[in-house]
């Protein structure tokens, strides 16, 4: 391991920011090419090195290539998505129906990252006040994997339109294990230069300066230097 | 913006992995030096570019330097931590009490990242089946910020031992806003070469190979090439 106290080079730092700013939620651009095992191992190690409350490491990784499993998950997606579409009407519903929101079958691999809520026993350090800290920790593992994938040229799409109880049944999860993230992974034909929902006019990026508060909610963060830097 | 489809250079990719593997949850090594505004802006922009369900961007950022606010949060920490310590007994309790679990006052800045559960209206795309997707999205923003901070030489510590209802009161949050992450930020005297809880014998890193499943929970992931790569 390199000296952890050596400052990052400009290019190392730029690499991290590229992954952050050029990461996308991929649904439509998956290529069928398999992910080489050494690359997949790097993604999983990245996830496993996420922070976790009390070093609980509540995650497990279910690698899914079975077409049968994927078709069952897809069926739950279709059912949930039909209900979701009915929340909209008119032109908005038309736009909703035109959006492709998953790549379960086209991607060469699906990955479910789960959260074992009983790991580490009944008292996990740092989890006594906020019991959901295990779920939050698992999210941090998802983001590590997502960014590592981007740096490897691999797209990730999070399928959130699925019934978690059905998903747990399909994957045969024990009661204490929650299927936190159902992900599609694969190389892509391209990474879009902006989020697809923005490109399609669904929703725009909020101005960051409007999300800032000073010391308490609703108090202005009146640091002009910082506000200007946030605009650039 | 650079061409998003240019492959990452080896050094760019290495920069991301350095941030992932050398990131720490910092409690004891904070220096009082202020964080320059342009650097802080980069961290906040990194957070704001996290993925979010339906492009909801449910996060807000409360920058806290007020000593009064921080002392109130610290008081809640002490109260919660005293209760938490009573979950352990004997030697384990002694170890627990010896651990420093927050740097609220020593760090030059605290940051609360909140989740506005009502943002985007009553129907947020992708959030119809799993209502907690907004909280999960906010976690992804936390991890982006944490990694960006690491690349900038800045330590982050997540204070999870705090009463969220009291914290919401201290920060004057509206009912629909949840204080997801209370973070301490600052330059550090050093980044430890392993997680502090591991160094102090509290808990060790789990073997990644034992967290792998094939297609369904409990089924072996019998890909020897991958298993070997995960061990290295």
Tab-separated table of C-alpha atoms in Angstrom:
chain	number	residue	atom	x	y	z
A	1	UNK	CA	0.000	0.000	0.000
A	2	UNK	CA	1.229	3.482	-0.838
A	3	UNK	CA	1.821	6.047	1.903
A	4	UNK	CA	-1.704	7.189	2.812
A	5	UNK	CA	-0.365	10.610	3.707
A	6	UNK	CA	1.142	11.416	0.325
A	7	UNK	CA	-1.057	14.164	-1.162
A	8	UNK	CA	-3.099	13.198	-4.216
A	9	UNK	CA	-1.583	14.278	-7.525
A	10	UNK	CA	-3.685	16.583	-9.695
A	11	UNK	CA	-4.440	13.693	-12.031
A	12	UNK	CA	-5.438	11.332	-9.218
A	13	UNK	CA	-7.813	13.977	-7.870
A	14	UNK	CA	-9.124	14.669	-11.374
A	15	UNK	CA	-9.816	10.954	-11.787
A	16	UNK	CA	-12.051	10.917	-8.747
A	17	UNK	CA	-13.932	14.023	-9.878
A	18	UNK	CA	-14.354	12.584	-13.387
A	19	UNK	CA	-15.964	9.485	-11.903
A	20	UNK	CA	-18.258	11.653	-9.774
A	21	UNK	CA	-19.311	14.104	-12.487
A	22	UNK	CA	-19.450	11.693	-15.433
A	23	UNK	CA	-21.221	8.817	-13.641
A	24	UNK	CA	-24.673	8.032	-15.041
A	25	UNK	CA	-27.658	5.882	-14.135
A	26	UNK	CA	-27.639	3.629	-17.188
A	27	UNK	CA	-30.774	2.034	-18.613
A	28	UNK	CA	-30.464	2.064	-22.401
A	29	UNK	CA	-26.824	1.782	-23.415
A	30	UNK	CA	-25.798	-1.651	-22.145
A	31	UNK	CA	-23.599	-3.879	-24.318
A	32	UNK	CA	-23.728	-7.656	-23.833
A	33	UNK	CA	-19.940	-8.060	-23.391
A	34	UNK	CA	-19.074	-9.918	-20.199
A	35	UNK	CA	-17.205	-8.100	-17.431
A	36	UNK	CA	-13.729	-9.620	-16.969
A	37	UNK	CA	-13.352	-11.237	-13.514
A	38	UNK	CA	-10.391	-9.076	-12.383
A	39	UNK	CA	-12.411	-5.939	-13.181
A	40	UNK	CA	-15.488	-7.265	-11.372
A	41	UNK	CA	-13.304	-8.091	-8.379
A	42	UNK	CA	-12.098	-4.475	-8.239
A	43	UNK	CA	-15.694	-3.223	-8.196
A	44	UNK	CA	-16.661	-5.584	-5.374
A	45	UNK	CA	-13.580	-4.679	-3.339
A	46	UNK	CA	-14.414	-1.010	-3.782
A	47	UNK	CA	-17.904	-1.655	-2.388
A	48	UNK	CA	-16.503	-3.695	0.501
A	49	UNK	CA	-14.259	-0.776	1.496
A	50	UNK	CA	-17.162	1.579	2.086
A	51	UNK	CA	-17.562	3.072	5.550
A	52	UNK	CA	-19.981	1.193	7.783
A	53	UNK	CA	-21.405	1.978	11.177
A	54	UNK	CA	-19.368	0.224	13.874
A	55	UNK	CA	-17.394	-1.468	11.038
A	56	UNK	CA	-20.508	-3.637	10.707
A	57	UNK	CA	-20.057	-4.337	6.960
A	58	UNK	CA	-23.711	-5.371	6.664
A	59	UNK	CA	-23.570	-6.015	2.921
A	60	UNK	CA	-23.661	-9.206	0.840
A	61	UNK	CA	-23.360	-9.468	-2.916
A	62	UNK	CA	-25.603	-11.685	-5.039
A	63	UNK	CA	-24.247	-11.950	-8.574
A	64	UNK	CA	-27.081	-12.761	-10.936
A	65	UNK	CA	-26.760	-14.049	-14.459
A	66	UNK	CA	-29.624	-16.560	-14.353
A	67	UNK	CA	-32.193	-15.569	-16.969
A	68	UNK	CA	-34.916	-17.151	-14.857
A	69	UNK	CA	-34.157	-14.957	-11.851
A	70	UNK	CA	-33.904	-11.878	-14.020
A	71	UNK	CA	-37.219	-12.544	-15.721
A	72	UNK	CA	-38.921	-12.839	-12.349
A	73	UNK	CA	-37.432	-9.510	-11.260
A	74	UNK	CA	-38.474	-7.963	-14.574
A	75	UNK	CA	-42.039	-9.183	-14.022
A	76	UNK	CA	-42.133	-7.374	-10.668
A	77	UNK	CA	-40.746	-4.266	-12.353
A	78	UNK	CA	-43.489	-4.330	-14.998
A	79	UNK	CA	-46.180	-4.727	-12.353
A	80	UNK	CA	-44.838	-1.880	-10.201
A	81	UNK	CA	-44.183	0.349	-13.179
A	82	UNK	CA	-47.734	-0.010	-14.484
A	83	UNK	CA	-48.986	1.201	-11.084
A	84	UNK	CA	-46.443	4.037	-11.059
A	85	UNK	CA	-47.490	5.262	-14.516
A	86	UNK	CA	-51.020	5.773	-13.215
A	87	UNK	CA	-49.711	8.449	-10.858
A	88	UNK	CA	-49.349	10.716	-13.862
A	89	UNK	CA	-51.764	11.906	-16.492
A	90	UNK	CA	-51.813	13.537	-19.907
A	91	UNK	CA	-48.504	14.571	-21.419
A	92	UNK	CA	-46.578	13.788	-18.239
A	93	UNK	CA	-47.852	10.209	-18.346
A	94	UNK	CA	-46.875	9.916	-22.005
A	95	UNK	CA	-43.372	11.079	-21.159
A	96	UNK	CA	-43.255	8.665	-18.232
A	97	UNK	CA	-44.246	5.741	-20.431
A	98	UNK	CA	-41.598	6.698	-22.998
A	99	UNK	CA	-38.783	6.470	-20.451
A	100	UNK	CA	-36.717	3.295	-20.302
A	101	UNK	CA	-36.120	2.699	-16.623
A	102	UNK	CA	-34.234	-0.597	-16.431
A	103	UNK	CA	-31.796	-2.813	-18.323
A	104	UNK	CA	-32.337	-6.051	-16.421
A	105	UNK	CA	-32.081	-8.383	-19.409
A	106	UNK	CA	-29.838	-6.376	-21.770
A	107	UNK	CA	-27.070	-5.944	-19.212
A	108	UNK	CA	-24.792	-8.987	-18.916
A	109	UNK	CA	-25.002	-9.067	-15.138
A	110	UNK	CA	-27.311	-8.055	-12.319
A	111	UNK	CA	-26.077	-7.554	-8.772
A	112	UNK	CA	-28.161	-7.306	-5.646
A	113	UNK	CA	-26.422	-5.619	-2.717
A	114	UNK	CA	-28.219	-6.603	0.450
A	115	UNK	CA	-28.141	-5.397	4.047
A	116	UNK	CA	-28.040	-7.987	6.832
A	117	UNK	CA	-29.788	-6.125	9.624
A	118	UNK	CA	-28.675	-8.593	12.275
A	119	UNK	CA	-24.977	-8.632	11.474
A	120	UNK	CA	-22.723	-7.793	14.397
A	121	UNK	CA	-25.284	-8.854	16.987
A	122	UNK	CA	-27.770	-6.842	18.956
A	123	UNK	CA	-25.506	-3.889	19.798
A	124	UNK	CA	-23.614	-2.366	16.908
A	125	UNK	CA	-21.368	0.545	17.824
A	126	UNK	CA	-22.831	3.796	16.527
A	127	UNK	CA	-26.192	2.245	15.666
A	128	UNK	CA	-27.912	2.651	19.009
A	129	UNK	CA	-29.544	6.005	18.207
A	130	UNK	CA	-30.245	5.582	14.480
A	131	UNK	CA	-31.162	2.000	13.697
A	132	UNK	CA	-31.183	2.689	9.930
A	133	UNK	CA	-27.422	3.322	9.933
A	134	UNK	CA	-26.927	-0.192	8.539
A	135	UNK	CA	-29.051	0.627	5.493
A	136	UNK	CA	-27.234	3.926	5.076
A	137	UNK	CA	-23.861	2.145	5.248
A	138	UNK	CA	-24.946	-0.232	2.519
A	139	UNK	CA	-25.822	2.749	0.314
A	140	UNK	CA	-22.254	3.994	0.698
A	141	UNK	CA	-21.053	0.634	-0.643
A	142	UNK	CA	-23.365	1.046	-3.632
A	143	UNK	CA	-21.844	4.430	-4.433
A	144	UNK	CA	-18.276	3.123	-4.146
A	145	UNK	CA	-19.132	0.381	-6.635
A	146	UNK	CA	-20.922	2.807	-8.936
A	147	UNK	CA	-17.933	5.153	-9.104
A	148	UNK	CA	-15.413	2.335	-9.541
A	149	UNK	CA	-17.556	0.967	-12.370
A	150	UNK	CA	-17.548	4.366	-14.066
A	151	UNK	CA	-13.760	4.537	-13.919
A	152	UNK	CA	-13.627	1.066	-15.500
A	153	UNK	CA	-15.975	2.117	-18.308
A	154	UNK	CA	-18.852	0.091	-16.876
A	155	UNK	CA	-22.364	1.446	-16.544
A	156	UNK	CA	-24.624	0.832	-13.551
A	157	UNK	CA	-28.386	1.248	-13.315
A	158	UNK	CA	-30.293	1.038	-10.019
A	159	UNK	CA	-33.709	-0.583	-10.458
A	160	UNK	CA	-35.869	0.950	-7.744
A	161	UNK	CA	-39.220	0.133	-9.316
A	162	UNK	CA	-39.596	-3.338	-7.878
A	163	UNK	CA	-41.499	-4.847	-4.967
A	164	UNK	CA	-38.889	-5.478	-2.267
A	165	UNK	CA	-40.908	-8.253	-0.664
A	166	UNK	CA	-41.228	-10.079	-3.975
A	167	UNK	CA	-37.554	-9.451	-4.706
A	168	UNK	CA	-36.600	-10.928	-1.342
A	169	UNK	CA	-38.697	-13.975	-2.214
A	170	UNK	CA	-37.153	-14.394	-5.674
A	171	UNK	CA	-33.655	-14.193	-4.183
A	172	UNK	CA	-34.592	-16.426	-1.251
A	173	UNK	CA	-33.396	-13.896	1.333
A	174	UNK	CA	-33.645	-14.691	5.049
A	175	UNK	CA	-35.965	-12.448	7.078
A	176	UNK	CA	-33.129	-10.340	8.461
A	177	UNK	CA	-31.716	-9.489	5.032
A	178	UNK	CA	-33.029	-6.504	3.065
A	179	UNK	CA	-32.476	-6.267	-0.723
A	180	UNK	CA	-31.202	-2.708	-0.688
A	181	UNK	CA	-30.063	-2.199	-4.275
A	182	UNK	CA	-30.853	-4.176	-7.390
A	183	UNK	CA	-28.272	-3.110	-9.962
A	184	UNK	CA	-27.686	-3.772	-13.663
A	185	UNK	CA	-24.035	-3.753	-14.741
A	186	UNK	CA	-22.304	-3.770	-18.096
A	187	UNK	CA	-20.120	-1.980	-20.561
A	188	UNK	CA	-21.985	0.710	-22.485
A	189	UNK	CA	-22.150	2.085	-25.999
A	190	UNK	CA	-21.716	5.556	-24.505
A	191	UNK	CA	-21.986	7.537	-21.303
A	192	UNK	CA	-24.451	10.388	-21.841
A	193	UNK	CA	-23.127	13.867	-21.174
A	194	UNK	CA	-26.014	14.666	-18.813
A	195	UNK	CA	-28.542	12.681	-16.772
A	196	UNK	CA	-31.174	11.122	-19.025
A	197	UNK	CA	-34.086	12.527	-16.982
A	198	UNK	CA	-32.680	16.008	-17.529
A	199	UNK	CA	-32.045	15.458	-21.248
A	200	UNK	CA	-35.640	14.286	-21.659
A	201	UNK	CA	-37.062	17.291	-19.823
A	202	UNK	CA	-38.338	15.349	-16.809
A	203	UNK	CA	-36.469	17.366	-14.195
A	204	UNK	CA	-33.481	19.731	-14.057
A	205	UNK	CA	-30.509	20.017	-11.759
A	206	UNK	CA	-31.292	22.357	-8.859
A	207	UNK	CA	-29.024	25.379	-8.327
A	208	UNK	CA	-26.678	24.322	-5.541
A	209	UNK	CA	-26.640	27.808	-4.039
A	210	UNK	CA	-30.329	27.401	-3.196
A	211	UNK	CA	-29.614	24.305	-1.121
A	212	UNK	CA	-27.198	26.008	1.276
A	213	UNK	CA	-27.980	27.083	4.845
A	214	UNK	CA	-25.860	28.693	7.535
A	215	UNK	CA	-25.848	27.041	10.986
A	216	UNK	CA	-29.598	26.421	11.019
A	217	UNK	CA	-32.245	25.627	8.409
A	218	UNK	CA	-33.385	28.682	6.506
A	219	UNK	CA	-30.592	30.941	7.706
A	220	UNK	CA	-28.622	32.409	4.814
A	221	UNK	CA	-25.155	31.050	4.172
A	222	UNK	CA	-23.814	34.523	3.543
A	223	UNK	CA	-20.315	33.687	2.368
A	224	UNK	CA	-20.079	35.388	-1.023
A	225	UNK	CA	-16.782	33.704	-1.900
A	226	UNK	CA	-18.285	30.284	-1.368
A	227	UNK	CA	-21.562	31.133	-3.113
A	228	UNK	CA	-19.654	32.351	-6.166
A	229	UNK	CA	-17.508	29.227	-6.182
A	230	UNK	CA	-20.658	27.085	-6.043
A	231	UNK	CA	-22.022	28.819	-9.130
A	232	UNK	CA	-18.994	28.180	-11.327
B	1	UNK	CA	-16.278	19.236	-19.908
B	2	UNK	CA	-13.954	16.569	-21.226
B	3	UNK	CA	-15.236	13.853	-23.557
B	4	UNK	CA	-17.146	11.534	-21.213
B	5	UNK	CA	-16.286	8.584	-23.437
B	6	UNK	CA	-12.502	8.939	-23.224
B	7	UNK	CA	-11.318	5.960	-21.150
B	8	UNK	CA	-9.851	6.789	-17.759
B	9	UNK	CA	-6.057	6.871	-17.652
B	10	UNK	CA	-4.378	4.474	-15.230
B	11	UNK	CA	-3.579	7.376	-12.916
B	12	UNK	CA	-7.135	8.739	-12.984
B	13	UNK	CA	-8.448	5.299	-12.108
B	14	UNK	CA	-5.808	4.886	-9.420
B	15	UNK	CA	-6.891	8.222	-7.939
B	16	UNK	CA	-10.435	6.987	-7.496
B	17	UNK	CA	-9.302	3.725	-5.909
B	18	UNK	CA	-6.918	5.594	-3.578
B	19	UNK	CA	-9.825	7.710	-2.350
B	20	UNK	CA	-11.922	4.579	-1.821
B	21	UNK	CA	-9.282	2.474	-0.062
B	22	UNK	CA	-7.565	5.239	1.942
B	23	UNK	CA	-10.725	7.024	3.115
B	24	UNK	CA	-11.205	6.958	6.884
B	25	UNK	CA	-13.888	7.863	9.392
B	26	UNK	CA	-11.985	10.542	11.287
B	27	UNK	CA	-12.565	11.323	14.956
B	28	UNK	CA	-9.195	12.093	16.516
B	29	UNK	CA	-6.889	13.686	13.964
B	30	UNK	CA	-8.620	16.979	13.110
B	31	UNK	CA	-6.524	20.129	12.700
B	32	UNK	CA	-8.163	23.518	13.275
B	33	UNK	CA	-7.078	24.981	9.899
B	34	UNK	CA	-10.023	26.400	7.956
B	35	UNK	CA	-11.053	24.751	4.676
B	36	UNK	CA	-10.475	27.155	1.757
B	37	UNK	CA	-13.749	28.129	0.063
B	38	UNK	CA	-12.835	26.838	-3.413
B	39	UNK	CA	-12.021	23.429	-1.885
B	40	UNK	CA	-15.254	23.372	0.116
B	41	UNK	CA	-17.160	24.263	-3.049
B	42	UNK	CA	-15.658	21.247	-4.823
B	43	UNK	CA	-16.810	18.949	-2.009
B	44	UNK	CA	-20.350	20.314	-2.108
B	45	UNK	CA	-20.514	20.046	-5.894
B	46	UNK	CA	-19.361	16.440	-5.653
B	47	UNK	CA	-22.197	15.710	-3.221
B	48	UNK	CA	-24.720	17.511	-5.441
B	49	UNK	CA	-23.728	15.293	-8.388
B	50	UNK	CA	-24.714	12.089	-6.626
B	51	UNK	CA	-27.373	9.923	-8.249
B	52	UNK	CA	-30.865	10.524	-6.907
B	53	UNK	CA	-34.127	8.723	-7.472
B	54	UNK	CA	-36.121	10.474	-10.200
B	55	UNK	CA	-33.402	13.190	-10.199
B	56	UNK	CA	-35.089	14.304	-6.966
B	57	UNK	CA	-31.922	15.808	-5.407
B	58	UNK	CA	-33.504	15.700	-1.951
B	59	UNK	CA	-30.457	17.045	-0.137
B	60	UNK	CA	-29.698	20.361	1.553
B	61	UNK	CA	-26.437	21.414	3.161
B	62	UNK	CA	-26.247	23.175	6.509
B	63	UNK	CA	-22.741	24.507	7.125
B	64	UNK	CA	-22.159	24.832	10.834
B	65	UNK	CA	-19.418	26.791	12.504
B	66	UNK	CA	-21.478	28.224	15.371
B	67	UNK	CA	-20.006	26.999	18.660
B	68	UNK	CA	-23.430	27.249	20.258
B	69	UNK	CA	-25.015	24.857	17.736
B	70	UNK	CA	-22.091	22.468	17.991
B	71	UNK	CA	-22.229	22.390	21.777
B	72	UNK	CA	-25.912	21.503	21.656
B	73	UNK	CA	-25.190	18.650	19.241
B	74	UNK	CA	-22.318	17.514	21.448
B	75	UNK	CA	-24.647	17.449	24.455
B	76	UNK	CA	-26.995	15.104	22.576
B	77	UNK	CA	-24.013	12.951	21.618
B	78	UNK	CA	-22.930	12.657	25.281
B	79	UNK	CA	-26.419	11.693	26.362
B	80	UNK	CA	-26.818	9.050	23.649
B	81	UNK	CA	-23.306	7.739	24.107
B	82	UNK	CA	-23.785	7.217	27.839
B	83	UNK	CA	-26.824	5.074	27.046
B	84	UNK	CA	-24.920	3.195	24.323
B	85	UNK	CA	-22.018	2.377	26.669
B	86	UNK	CA	-24.456	0.556	28.954
B	87	UNK	CA	-25.092	-1.975	26.185
B	88	UNK	CA	-21.655	-3.416	26.920
B	89	UNK	CA	-20.079	-4.790	30.042
B	90	UNK	CA	-16.663	-5.697	31.424
B	91	UNK	CA	-13.675	-5.333	29.150
B	92	UNK	CA	-15.821	-4.596	26.091
B	93	UNK	CA	-17.375	-1.634	27.897
B	94	UNK	CA	-13.934	-0.385	28.915
B	95	UNK	CA	-12.816	-0.548	25.282
B	96	UNK	CA	-16.021	1.196	24.212
B	97	UNK	CA	-15.476	4.020	26.670
B	98	UNK	CA	-11.871	4.433	25.484
B	99	UNK	CA	-12.948	5.052	21.884
B	100	UNK	CA	-13.198	8.627	20.632
B	101	UNK	CA	-16.280	8.672	18.454
B	102	UNK	CA	-16.671	12.289	17.349
B	103	UNK	CA	-14.738	15.469	16.584
B	104	UNK	CA	-17.596	17.979	16.735
B	105	UNK	CA	-15.653	20.786	18.400
B	106	UNK	CA	-12.083	20.050	17.261
B	107	UNK	CA	-12.977	20.019	13.572
B	108	UNK	CA	-13.217	23.506	12.042
B	109	UNK	CA	-16.575	22.811	10.407
B	110	UNK	CA	-19.617	20.624	10.824
B	111	UNK	CA	-21.980	19.880	7.963
B	112	UNK	CA	-25.434	18.421	8.180
B	113	UNK	CA	-26.698	16.834	4.962
B	114	UNK	CA	-30.457	16.616	5.145
B	115	UNK	CA	-33.121	14.839	3.113
B	116	UNK	CA	-36.272	16.767	2.158
B	117	UNK	CA	-38.801	13.966	1.949
B	118	UNK	CA	-41.370	16.125	0.178
B	119	UNK	CA	-39.151	17.440	-2.604
B	120	UNK	CA	-40.446	16.796	-6.092
B	121	UNK	CA	-44.060	16.530	-4.984
B	122	UNK	CA	-46.165	13.512	-4.156
B	123	UNK	CA	-45.018	11.308	-7.060
B	124	UNK	CA	-41.290	11.016	-7.558
B	125	UNK	CA	-40.234	8.826	-10.463
B	126	UNK	CA	-38.726	5.576	-9.183
B	127	UNK	CA	-39.872	6.144	-5.607
B	128	UNK	CA	-43.332	4.609	-5.834
B	129	UNK	CA	-42.290	1.127	-4.675
B	130	UNK	CA	-39.529	2.011	-2.188
B	131	UNK	CA	-40.337	5.219	-0.359
B	132	UNK	CA	-36.924	5.261	1.350
B	133	UNK	CA	-35.158	5.837	-1.983
B	134	UNK	CA	-34.855	9.519	-1.080
B	135	UNK	CA	-32.879	8.670	2.061
B	136	UNK	CA	-30.736	6.229	0.084
B	137	UNK	CA	-30.037	8.898	-2.547
B	138	UNK	CA	-28.897	11.290	0.147
B	139	UNK	CA	-26.449	8.648	1.409
B	140	UNK	CA	-24.900	8.527	-2.058
B	141	UNK	CA	-24.301	12.276	-1.806
B	142	UNK	CA	-22.584	11.738	1.545
B	143	UNK	CA	-20.222	9.205	-0.001
B	144	UNK	CA	-19.378	11.478	-2.943
B	145	UNK	CA	-18.457	14.223	-0.501
B	146	UNK	CA	-16.488	11.835	1.699
B	147	UNK	CA	-14.370	10.602	-1.220
B	148	UNK	CA	-13.817	14.103	-2.628
B	149	UNK	CA	-12.720	15.237	0.830
B	150	UNK	CA	-10.205	12.386	1.008
B	151	UNK	CA	-8.706	13.376	-2.330
B	152	UNK	CA	-8.369	16.948	-1.034
B	153	UNK	CA	-6.624	15.763	2.141
B	154	UNK	CA	-9.674	16.505	4.287
B	155	UNK	CA	-11.006	14.079	6.872
B	156	UNK	CA	-14.688	13.407	7.468
B	157	UNK	CA	-16.334	11.809	10.492
B	158	UNK	CA	-20.009	10.795	10.556
B	159	UNK	CA	-21.559	11.333	14.007
B	160	UNK	CA	-24.304	8.716	14.244
B	161	UNK	CA	-24.612	8.739	18.023
B	162	UNK	CA	-27.067	11.605	18.307
B	163	UNK	CA	-30.819	11.881	18.802
B	164	UNK	CA	-32.229	12.766	15.363
B	165	UNK	CA	-35.304	14.441	16.838
B	166	UNK	CA	-33.163	16.657	19.045
B	167	UNK	CA	-30.829	17.347	16.157
B	168	UNK	CA	-33.761	18.393	13.984
B	169	UNK	CA	-34.819	20.746	16.771
B	170	UNK	CA	-31.360	22.260	17.206
B	171	UNK	CA	-31.108	22.884	13.456
B	172	UNK	CA	-34.701	24.122	13.252
B	173	UNK	CA	-35.632	21.661	10.508
B	174	UNK	CA	-39.166	21.624	9.065
B	175	UNK	CA	-41.174	18.423	9.644
B	176	UNK	CA	-40.507	17.082	6.163
B	177	UNK	CA	-36.733	17.364	6.461
B	178	UNK	CA	-34.663	14.538	7.986
B	179	UNK	CA	-31.126	15.196	9.287
B	180	UNK	CA	-29.535	12.250	7.525
B	181	UNK	CA	-25.837	12.813	8.192
B	182	UNK	CA	-24.098	14.986	10.745
B	183	UNK	CA	-20.497	15.266	9.586
B	184	UNK	CA	-17.297	16.762	10.994
B	185	UNK	CA	-14.853	18.084	8.406
B	186	UNK	CA	-11.273	19.259	8.555
B	187	UNK	CA	-7.677	18.721	7.544
B	188	UNK	CA	-6.010	16.005	9.570
B	189	UNK	CA	-2.636	15.333	11.172
B	190	UNK	CA	-2.672	11.958	9.425
B	191	UNK	CA	-4.901	9.416	7.736
B	192	UNK	CA	-4.594	6.099	9.570
B	193	UNK	CA	-3.526	3.129	7.469
B	194	UNK	CA	-6.485	1.053	8.636
B	195	UNK	CA	-9.913	1.734	10.180
B	196	UNK	CA	-9.566	2.800	13.810
B	197	UNK	CA	-12.084	0.201	15.036
B	198	UNK	CA	-9.955	-2.517	13.457
B	199	UNK	CA	-6.675	-1.103	14.826
B	200	UNK	CA	-8.184	-1.041	18.318
B	201	UNK	CA	-9.426	-4.623	18.087
B	202	UNK	CA	-13.128	-3.775	18.069
B	203	UNK	CA	-13.965	-5.575	14.834
B	204	UNK	CA	-12.099	-6.861	11.754
B	205	UNK	CA	-12.734	-6.660	8.063
B	206	UNK	CA	-14.811	-9.625	6.878
B	207	UNK	CA	-13.404	-11.831	4.109
B	208	UNK	CA	-15.131	-10.630	0.957
B	209	UNK	CA	-15.324	-14.155	-0.452
B	210	UNK	CA	-17.705	-15.070	2.376
B	211	UNK	CA	-20.130	-12.350	1.332
B	212	UNK	CA	-20.650	-13.636	-2.196
B	213	UNK	CA	-23.676	-15.538	-3.468
B	214	UNK	CA	-24.613	-16.898	-6.892
B	215	UNK	CA	-28.055	-15.988	-8.267
B	216	UNK	CA	-29.854	-16.574	-4.957
B	217	UNK	CA	-28.969	-16.170	-1.274
B	218	UNK	CA	-26.856	-19.011	0.050
B	219	UNK	CA	-26.023	-20.480	-3.332
B	220	UNK	CA	-22.283	-20.691	-3.898
B	221	UNK	CA	-20.715	-18.239	-6.306
B	222	UNK	CA	-18.565	-20.954	-7.808
B	223	UNK	CA	-16.362	-18.868	-10.071
B	224	UNK	CA	-12.831	-19.754	-8.949
B	225	UNK	CA	-11.225	-17.008	-11.021
B	226	UNK	CA	-13.361	-14.380	-9.348
B	227	UNK	CA	-12.976	-15.860	-5.873
B	228	UNK	CA	-9.199	-15.843	-6.247
B	229	UNK	CA	-9.244	-12.260	-7.489
B	230	UNK	CA	-11.342	-11.269	-4.474
B	231	UNK	CA	-8.749	-12.734	-2.125
B	232	UNK	CA	-5.815	-10.762	-3.511
